mmCIF file with all atom_site columns, C-alpha atoms in Angstrom:
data_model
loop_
_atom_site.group_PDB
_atom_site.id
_atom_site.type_symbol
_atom_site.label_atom_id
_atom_site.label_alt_id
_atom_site.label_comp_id
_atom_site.label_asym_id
_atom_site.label_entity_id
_atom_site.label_seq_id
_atom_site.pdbx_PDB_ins_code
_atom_site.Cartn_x
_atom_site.Cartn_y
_atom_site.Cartn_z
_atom_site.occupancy
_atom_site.B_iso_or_equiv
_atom_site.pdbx_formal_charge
_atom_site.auth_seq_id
_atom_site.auth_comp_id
_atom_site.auth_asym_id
_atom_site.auth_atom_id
_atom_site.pdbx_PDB_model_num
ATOM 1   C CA . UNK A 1 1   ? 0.000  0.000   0.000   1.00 44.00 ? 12  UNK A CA 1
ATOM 2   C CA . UNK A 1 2   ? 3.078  2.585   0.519   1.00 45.00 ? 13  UNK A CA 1
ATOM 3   C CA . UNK A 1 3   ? 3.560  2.222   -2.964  1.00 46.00 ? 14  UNK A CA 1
ATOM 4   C CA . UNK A 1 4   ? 0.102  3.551   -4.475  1.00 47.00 ? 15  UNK A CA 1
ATOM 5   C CA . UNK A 1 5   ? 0.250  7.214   -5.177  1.00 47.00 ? 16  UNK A CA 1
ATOM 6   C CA . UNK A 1 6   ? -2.811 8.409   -2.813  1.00 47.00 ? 17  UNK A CA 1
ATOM 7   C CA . UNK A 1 7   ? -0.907 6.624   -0.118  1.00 46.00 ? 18  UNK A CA 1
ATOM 8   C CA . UNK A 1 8   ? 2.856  9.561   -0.849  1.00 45.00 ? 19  UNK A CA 1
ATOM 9   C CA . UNK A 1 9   ? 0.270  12.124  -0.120  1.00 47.00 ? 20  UNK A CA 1
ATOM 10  C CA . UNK A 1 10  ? 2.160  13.600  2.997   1.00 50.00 ? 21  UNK A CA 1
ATOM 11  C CA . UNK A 1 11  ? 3.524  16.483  0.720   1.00 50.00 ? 22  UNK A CA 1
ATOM 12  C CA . UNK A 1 12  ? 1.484  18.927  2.829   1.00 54.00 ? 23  UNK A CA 1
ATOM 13  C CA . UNK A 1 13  ? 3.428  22.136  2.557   1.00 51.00 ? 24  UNK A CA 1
ATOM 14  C CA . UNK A 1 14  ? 2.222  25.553  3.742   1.00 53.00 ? 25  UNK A CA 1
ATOM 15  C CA . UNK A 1 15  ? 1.203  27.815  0.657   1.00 57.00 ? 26  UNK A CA 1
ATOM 16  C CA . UNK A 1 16  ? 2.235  30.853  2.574   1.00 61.00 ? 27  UNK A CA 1
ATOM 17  C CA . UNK A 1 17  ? 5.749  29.679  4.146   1.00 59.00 ? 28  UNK A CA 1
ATOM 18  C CA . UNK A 1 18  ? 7.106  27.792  0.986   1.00 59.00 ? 29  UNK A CA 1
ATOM 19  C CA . UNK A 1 19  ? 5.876  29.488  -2.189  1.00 63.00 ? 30  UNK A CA 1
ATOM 20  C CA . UNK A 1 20  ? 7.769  28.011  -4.292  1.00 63.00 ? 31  UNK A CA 1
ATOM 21  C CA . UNK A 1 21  ? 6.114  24.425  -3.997  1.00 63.00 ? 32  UNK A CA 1
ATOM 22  C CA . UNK A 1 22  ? 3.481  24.555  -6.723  1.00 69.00 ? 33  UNK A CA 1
ATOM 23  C CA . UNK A 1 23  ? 1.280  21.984  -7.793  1.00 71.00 ? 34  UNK A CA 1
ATOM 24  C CA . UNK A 1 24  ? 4.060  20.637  -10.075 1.00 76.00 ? 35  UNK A CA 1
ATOM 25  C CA . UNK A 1 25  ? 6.955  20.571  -7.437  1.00 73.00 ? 36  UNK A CA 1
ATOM 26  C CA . UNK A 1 26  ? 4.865  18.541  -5.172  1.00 71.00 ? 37  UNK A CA 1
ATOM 27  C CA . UNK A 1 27  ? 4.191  16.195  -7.505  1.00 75.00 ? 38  UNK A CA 1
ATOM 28  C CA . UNK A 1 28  ? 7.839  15.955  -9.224  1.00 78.00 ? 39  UNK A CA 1
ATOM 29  C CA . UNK A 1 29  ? 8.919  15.214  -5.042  1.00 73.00 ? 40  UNK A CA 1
ATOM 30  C CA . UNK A 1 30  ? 5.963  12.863  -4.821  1.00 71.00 ? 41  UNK A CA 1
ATOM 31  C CA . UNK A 1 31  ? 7.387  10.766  -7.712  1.00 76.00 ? 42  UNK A CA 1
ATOM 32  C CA . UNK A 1 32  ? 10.570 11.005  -6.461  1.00 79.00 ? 43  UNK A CA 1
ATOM 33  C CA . UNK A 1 33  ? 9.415  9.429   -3.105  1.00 72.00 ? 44  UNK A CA 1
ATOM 34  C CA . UNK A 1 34  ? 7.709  6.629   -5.006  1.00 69.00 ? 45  UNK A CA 1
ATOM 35  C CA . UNK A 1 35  ? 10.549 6.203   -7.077  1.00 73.00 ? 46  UNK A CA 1
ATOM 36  C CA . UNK A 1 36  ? 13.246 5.768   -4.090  1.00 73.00 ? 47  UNK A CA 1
ATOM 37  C CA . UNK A 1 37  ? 10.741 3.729   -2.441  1.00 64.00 ? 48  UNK A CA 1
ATOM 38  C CA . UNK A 1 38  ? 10.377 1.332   -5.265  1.00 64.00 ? 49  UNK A CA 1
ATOM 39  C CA . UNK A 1 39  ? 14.398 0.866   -5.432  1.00 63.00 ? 50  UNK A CA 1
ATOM 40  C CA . UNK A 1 40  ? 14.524 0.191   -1.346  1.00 59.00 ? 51  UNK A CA 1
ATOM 41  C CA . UNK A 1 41  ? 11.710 -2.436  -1.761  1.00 58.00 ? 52  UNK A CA 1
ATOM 42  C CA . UNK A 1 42  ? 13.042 -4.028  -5.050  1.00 55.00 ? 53  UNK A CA 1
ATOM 43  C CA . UNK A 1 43  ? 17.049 -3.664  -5.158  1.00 53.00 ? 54  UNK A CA 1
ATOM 44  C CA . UNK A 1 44  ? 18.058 -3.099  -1.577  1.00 51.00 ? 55  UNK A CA 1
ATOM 45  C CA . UNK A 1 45  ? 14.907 -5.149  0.310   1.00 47.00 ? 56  UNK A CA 1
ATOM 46  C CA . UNK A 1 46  ? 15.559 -8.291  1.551   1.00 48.00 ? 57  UNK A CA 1
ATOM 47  C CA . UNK A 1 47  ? 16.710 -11.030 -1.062  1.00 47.00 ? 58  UNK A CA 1
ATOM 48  C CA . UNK A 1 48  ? 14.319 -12.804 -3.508  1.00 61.00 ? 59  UNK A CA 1
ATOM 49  C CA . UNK A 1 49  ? 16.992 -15.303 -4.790  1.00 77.00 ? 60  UNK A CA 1
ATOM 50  C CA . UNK A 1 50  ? 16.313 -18.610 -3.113  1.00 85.00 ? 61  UNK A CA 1
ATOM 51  C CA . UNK A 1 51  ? 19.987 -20.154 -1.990  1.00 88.00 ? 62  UNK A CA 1
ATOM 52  C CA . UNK A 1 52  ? 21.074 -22.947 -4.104  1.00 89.00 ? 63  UNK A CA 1
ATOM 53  C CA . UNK A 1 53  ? 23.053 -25.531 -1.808  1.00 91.00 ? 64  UNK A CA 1
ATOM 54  C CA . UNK A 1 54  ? 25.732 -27.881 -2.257  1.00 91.00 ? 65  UNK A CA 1
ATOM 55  C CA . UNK A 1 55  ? 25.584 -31.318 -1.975  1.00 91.00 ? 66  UNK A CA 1
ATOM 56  C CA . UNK A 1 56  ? 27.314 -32.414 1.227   1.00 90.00 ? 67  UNK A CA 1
ATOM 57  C CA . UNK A 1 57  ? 29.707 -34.551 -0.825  1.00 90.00 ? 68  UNK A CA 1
ATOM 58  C CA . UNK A 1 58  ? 30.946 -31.093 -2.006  1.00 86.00 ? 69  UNK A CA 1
ATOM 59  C CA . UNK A 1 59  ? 29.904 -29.226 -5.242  1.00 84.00 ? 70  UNK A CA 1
ATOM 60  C CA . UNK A 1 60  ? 29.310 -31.507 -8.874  1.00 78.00 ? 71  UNK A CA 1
ATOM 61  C CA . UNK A 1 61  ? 31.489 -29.479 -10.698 1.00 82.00 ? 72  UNK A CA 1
ATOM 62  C CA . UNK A 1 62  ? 35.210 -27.939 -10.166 1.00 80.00 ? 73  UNK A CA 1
ATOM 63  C CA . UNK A 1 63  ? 34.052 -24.962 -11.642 1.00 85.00 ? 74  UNK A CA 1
ATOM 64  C CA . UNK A 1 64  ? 31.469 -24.169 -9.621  1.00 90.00 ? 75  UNK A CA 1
ATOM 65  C CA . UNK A 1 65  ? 31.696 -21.243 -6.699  1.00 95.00 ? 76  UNK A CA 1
ATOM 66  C CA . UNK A 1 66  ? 30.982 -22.041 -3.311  1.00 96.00 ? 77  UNK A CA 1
ATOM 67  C CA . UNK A 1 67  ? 29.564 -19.799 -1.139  1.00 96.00 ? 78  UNK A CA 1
ATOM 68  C CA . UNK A 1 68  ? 29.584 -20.168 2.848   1.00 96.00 ? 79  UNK A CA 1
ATOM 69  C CA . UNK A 1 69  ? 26.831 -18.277 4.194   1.00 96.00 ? 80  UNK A CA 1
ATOM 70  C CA . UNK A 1 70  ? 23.279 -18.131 6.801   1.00 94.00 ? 81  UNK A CA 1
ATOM 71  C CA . UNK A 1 71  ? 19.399 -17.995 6.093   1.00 91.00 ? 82  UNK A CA 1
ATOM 72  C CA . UNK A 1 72  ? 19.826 -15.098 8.197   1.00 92.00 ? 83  UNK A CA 1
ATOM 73  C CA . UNK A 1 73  ? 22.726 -13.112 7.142   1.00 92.00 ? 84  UNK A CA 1
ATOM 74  C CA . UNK A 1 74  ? 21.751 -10.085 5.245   1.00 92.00 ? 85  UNK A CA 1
ATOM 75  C CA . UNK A 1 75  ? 24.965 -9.369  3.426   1.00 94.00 ? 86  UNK A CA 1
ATOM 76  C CA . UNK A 1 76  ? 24.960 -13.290 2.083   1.00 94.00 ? 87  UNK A CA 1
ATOM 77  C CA . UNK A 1 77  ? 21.537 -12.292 0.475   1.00 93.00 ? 88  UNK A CA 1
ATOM 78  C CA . UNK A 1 78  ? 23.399 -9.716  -0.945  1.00 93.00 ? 89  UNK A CA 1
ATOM 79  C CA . UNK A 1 79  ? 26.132 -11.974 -2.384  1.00 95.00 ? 90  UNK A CA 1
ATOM 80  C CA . UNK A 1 80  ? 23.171 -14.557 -3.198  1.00 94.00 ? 91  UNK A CA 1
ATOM 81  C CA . UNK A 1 81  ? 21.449 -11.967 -5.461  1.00 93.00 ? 92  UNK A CA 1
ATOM 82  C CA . UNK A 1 82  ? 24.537 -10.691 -6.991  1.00 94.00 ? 93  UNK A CA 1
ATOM 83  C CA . UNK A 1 83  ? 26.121 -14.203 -8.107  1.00 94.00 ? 94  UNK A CA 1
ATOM 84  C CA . UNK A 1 84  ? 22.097 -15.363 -9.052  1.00 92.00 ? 95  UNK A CA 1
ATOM 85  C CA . UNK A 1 85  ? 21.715 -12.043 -11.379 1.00 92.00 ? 96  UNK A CA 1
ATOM 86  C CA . UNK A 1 86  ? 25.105 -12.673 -13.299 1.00 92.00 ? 97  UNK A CA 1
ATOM 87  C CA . UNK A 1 87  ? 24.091 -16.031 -13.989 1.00 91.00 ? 98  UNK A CA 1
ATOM 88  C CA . UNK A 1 88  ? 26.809 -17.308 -11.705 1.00 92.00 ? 99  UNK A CA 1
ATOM 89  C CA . UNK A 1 89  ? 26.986 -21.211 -11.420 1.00 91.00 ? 100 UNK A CA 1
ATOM 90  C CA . UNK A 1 90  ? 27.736 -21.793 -7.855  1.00 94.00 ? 101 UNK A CA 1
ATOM 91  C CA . UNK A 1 91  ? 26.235 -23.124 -4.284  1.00 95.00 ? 102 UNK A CA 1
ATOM 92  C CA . UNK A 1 92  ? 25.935 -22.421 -0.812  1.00 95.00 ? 103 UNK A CA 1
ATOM 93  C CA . UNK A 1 93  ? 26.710 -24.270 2.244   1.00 96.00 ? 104 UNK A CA 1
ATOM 94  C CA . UNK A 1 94  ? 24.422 -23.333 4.801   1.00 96.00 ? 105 UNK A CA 1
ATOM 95  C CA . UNK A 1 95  ? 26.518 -22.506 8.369   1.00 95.00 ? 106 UNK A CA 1
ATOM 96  C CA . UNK A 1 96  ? 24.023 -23.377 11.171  1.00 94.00 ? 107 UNK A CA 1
ATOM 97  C CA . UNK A 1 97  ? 22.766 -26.832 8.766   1.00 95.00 ? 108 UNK A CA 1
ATOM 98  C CA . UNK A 1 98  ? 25.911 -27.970 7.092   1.00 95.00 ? 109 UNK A CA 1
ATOM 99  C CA . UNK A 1 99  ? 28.836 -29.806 8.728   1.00 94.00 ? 110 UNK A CA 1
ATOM 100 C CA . UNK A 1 100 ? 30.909 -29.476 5.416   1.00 94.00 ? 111 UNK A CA 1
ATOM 101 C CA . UNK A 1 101 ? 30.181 -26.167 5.334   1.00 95.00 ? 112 UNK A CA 1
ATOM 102 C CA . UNK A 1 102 ? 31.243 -25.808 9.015   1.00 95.00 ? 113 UNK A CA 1
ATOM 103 C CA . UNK A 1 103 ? 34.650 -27.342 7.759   1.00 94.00 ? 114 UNK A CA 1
ATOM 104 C CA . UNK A 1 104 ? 35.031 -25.501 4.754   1.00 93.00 ? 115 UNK A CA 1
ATOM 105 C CA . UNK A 1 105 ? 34.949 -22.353 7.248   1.00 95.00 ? 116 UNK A CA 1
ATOM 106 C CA . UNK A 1 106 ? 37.238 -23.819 9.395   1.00 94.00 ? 117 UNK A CA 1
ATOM 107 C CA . UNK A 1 107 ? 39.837 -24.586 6.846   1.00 93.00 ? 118 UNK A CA 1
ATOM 108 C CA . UNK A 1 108 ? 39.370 -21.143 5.478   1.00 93.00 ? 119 UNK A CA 1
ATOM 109 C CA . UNK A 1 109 ? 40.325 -19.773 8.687   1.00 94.00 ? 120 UNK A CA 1
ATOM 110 C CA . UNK A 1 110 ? 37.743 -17.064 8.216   1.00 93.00 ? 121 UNK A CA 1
ATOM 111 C CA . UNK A 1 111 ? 35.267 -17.210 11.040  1.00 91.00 ? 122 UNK A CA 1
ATOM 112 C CA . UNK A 1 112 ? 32.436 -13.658 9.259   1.00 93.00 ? 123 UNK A CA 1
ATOM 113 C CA . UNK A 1 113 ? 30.284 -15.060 6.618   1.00 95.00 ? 124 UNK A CA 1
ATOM 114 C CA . UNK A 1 114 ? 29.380 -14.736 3.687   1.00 96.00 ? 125 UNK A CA 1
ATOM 115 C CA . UNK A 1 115 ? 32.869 -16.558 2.802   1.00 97.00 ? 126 UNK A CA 1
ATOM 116 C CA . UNK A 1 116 ? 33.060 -16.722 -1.456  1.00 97.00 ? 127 UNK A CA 1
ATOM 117 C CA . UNK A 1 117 ? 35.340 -19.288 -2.936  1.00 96.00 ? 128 UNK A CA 1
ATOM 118 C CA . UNK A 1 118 ? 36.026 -18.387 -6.460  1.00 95.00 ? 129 UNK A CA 1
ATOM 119 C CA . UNK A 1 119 ? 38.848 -20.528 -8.184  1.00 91.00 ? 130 UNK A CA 1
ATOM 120 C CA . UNK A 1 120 ? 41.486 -20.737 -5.311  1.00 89.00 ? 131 UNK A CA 1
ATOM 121 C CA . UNK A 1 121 ? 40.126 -17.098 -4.181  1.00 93.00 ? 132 UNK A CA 1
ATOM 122 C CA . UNK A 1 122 ? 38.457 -16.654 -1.090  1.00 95.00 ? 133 UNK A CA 1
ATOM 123 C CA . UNK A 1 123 ? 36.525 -13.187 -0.875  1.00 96.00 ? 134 UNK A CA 1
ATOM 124 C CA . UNK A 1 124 ? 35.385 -12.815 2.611   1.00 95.00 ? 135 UNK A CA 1
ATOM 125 C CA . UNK A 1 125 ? 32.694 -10.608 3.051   1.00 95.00 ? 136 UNK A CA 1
ATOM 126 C CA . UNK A 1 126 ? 30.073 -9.074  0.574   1.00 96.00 ? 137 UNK A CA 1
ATOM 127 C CA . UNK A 1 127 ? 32.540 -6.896  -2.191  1.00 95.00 ? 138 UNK A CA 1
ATOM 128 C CA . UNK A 1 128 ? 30.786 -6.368  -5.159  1.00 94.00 ? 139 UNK A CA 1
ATOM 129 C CA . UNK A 1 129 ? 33.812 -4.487  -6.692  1.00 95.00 ? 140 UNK A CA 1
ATOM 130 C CA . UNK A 1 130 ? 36.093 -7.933  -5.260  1.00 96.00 ? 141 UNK A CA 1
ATOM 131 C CA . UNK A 1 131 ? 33.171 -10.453 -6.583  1.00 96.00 ? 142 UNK A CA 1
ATOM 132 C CA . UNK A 1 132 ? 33.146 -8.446  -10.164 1.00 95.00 ? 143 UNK A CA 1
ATOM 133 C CA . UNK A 1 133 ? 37.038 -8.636  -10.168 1.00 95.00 ? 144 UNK A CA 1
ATOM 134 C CA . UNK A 1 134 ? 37.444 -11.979 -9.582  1.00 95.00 ? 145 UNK A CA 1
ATOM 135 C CA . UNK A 1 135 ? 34.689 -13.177 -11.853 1.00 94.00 ? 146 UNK A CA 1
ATOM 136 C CA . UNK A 1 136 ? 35.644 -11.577 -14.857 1.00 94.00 ? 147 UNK A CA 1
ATOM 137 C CA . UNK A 1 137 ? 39.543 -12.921 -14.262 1.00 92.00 ? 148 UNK A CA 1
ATOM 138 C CA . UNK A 1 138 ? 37.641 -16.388 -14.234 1.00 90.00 ? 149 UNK A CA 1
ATOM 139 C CA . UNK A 1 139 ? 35.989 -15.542 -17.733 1.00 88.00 ? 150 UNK A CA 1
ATOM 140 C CA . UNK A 1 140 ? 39.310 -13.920 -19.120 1.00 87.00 ? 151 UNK A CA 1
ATOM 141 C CA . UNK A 1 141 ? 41.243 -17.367 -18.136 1.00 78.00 ? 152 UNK A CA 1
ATOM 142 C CA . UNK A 1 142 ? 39.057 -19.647 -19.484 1.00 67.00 ? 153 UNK A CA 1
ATOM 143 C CA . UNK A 1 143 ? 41.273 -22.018 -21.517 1.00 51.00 ? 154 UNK A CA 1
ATOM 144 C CA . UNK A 1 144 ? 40.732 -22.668 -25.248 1.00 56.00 ? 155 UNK A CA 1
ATOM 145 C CA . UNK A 1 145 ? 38.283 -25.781 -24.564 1.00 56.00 ? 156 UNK A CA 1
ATOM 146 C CA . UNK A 1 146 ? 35.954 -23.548 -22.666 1.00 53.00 ? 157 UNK A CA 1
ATOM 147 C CA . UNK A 1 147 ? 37.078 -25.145 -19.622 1.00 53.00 ? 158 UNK A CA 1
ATOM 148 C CA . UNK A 1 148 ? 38.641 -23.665 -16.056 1.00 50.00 ? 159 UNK A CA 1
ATOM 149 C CA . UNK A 1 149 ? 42.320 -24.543 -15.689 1.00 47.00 ? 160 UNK A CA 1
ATOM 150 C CA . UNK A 1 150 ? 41.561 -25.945 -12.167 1.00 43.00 ? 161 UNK A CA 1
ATOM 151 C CA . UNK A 1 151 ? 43.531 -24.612 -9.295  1.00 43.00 ? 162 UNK A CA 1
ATOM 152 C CA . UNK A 1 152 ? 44.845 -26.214 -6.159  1.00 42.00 ? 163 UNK A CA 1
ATOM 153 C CA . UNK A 1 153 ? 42.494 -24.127 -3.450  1.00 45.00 ? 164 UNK A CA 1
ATOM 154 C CA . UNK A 1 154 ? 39.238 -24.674 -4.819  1.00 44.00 ? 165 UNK A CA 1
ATOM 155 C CA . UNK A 1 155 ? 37.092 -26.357 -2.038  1.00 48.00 ? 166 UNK A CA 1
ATOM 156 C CA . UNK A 1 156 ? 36.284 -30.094 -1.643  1.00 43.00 ? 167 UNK A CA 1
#
């Protein structure tokens, strides 16, 4: 309901003390208010992207990224929707469920979540700029098969 338009209406502004808010102010600020609020909801609400989760045998494919993170943890959403909207192929060990995943963090020696293992790199914490960096090494070093030259730290 905050987002329908009769509900912004608390653009009440004296005629007398601000004369400069016409009809056509108020409204460009009203839309600007719905606006914002549509971002918040959509882009920086709580995540939509259901986790995907790794077998506890570990993850199917070498190439995929594992993620260590919680149901609960805000800034693993974060890195949830961010690898899910790049079309990422990767998992998730779930920390209060997963006993691999609980050994995984040991091992890492990182004890914050989310923990991101991308090909022998382990980005702990939620860093877009880190994430994009690190991703777009793994697409530039892609060998001539298509295939990821497999390194020595990747998780299993």
């Amino acid at each position: 309901q905050w987002l329908r338009m009769e509900r912004l209406d608390f653009f009440r502004f004296n005629g007398s003390r601000y004369p400069f808010f016409d009809n056509a102010t108020k409204e460009t600020a009203r839309l600007e208010v719905f606006a914002t609020f549509a971002y918040l909801l959509r882009d920086a609400g709580p995540a939509t992207a259901a986790p995907v989760f790794c077998p506890e045998e570990g993850p199917t494919s070498a190439d995929t990224v594992v993620m260590l993170a919680t149901s609960w943890c805000p800034y693993c959403a974060k890195a949830r929707r961010y690898l899910q909207k790049r079309n990422v192929d990767y998992c998730e060990y779930d920390l209060d469920q997963s006993a691999t995943g609980q050994a995984l963090q040991r091992r890492s020696g990182h004890t914050g979540i989310p923990v991101i293992f991308i090909d022998g790199r382990v980005i702990a914490g939620y860093d877009p700029e880190e994430l994009g960096l690190a991703l777009h090494q793994r697409r530039t070093r892609k060998a001539p098969g298509g295939a990821l030259e497999r390194t020595d730290a990747t998780p299993h």
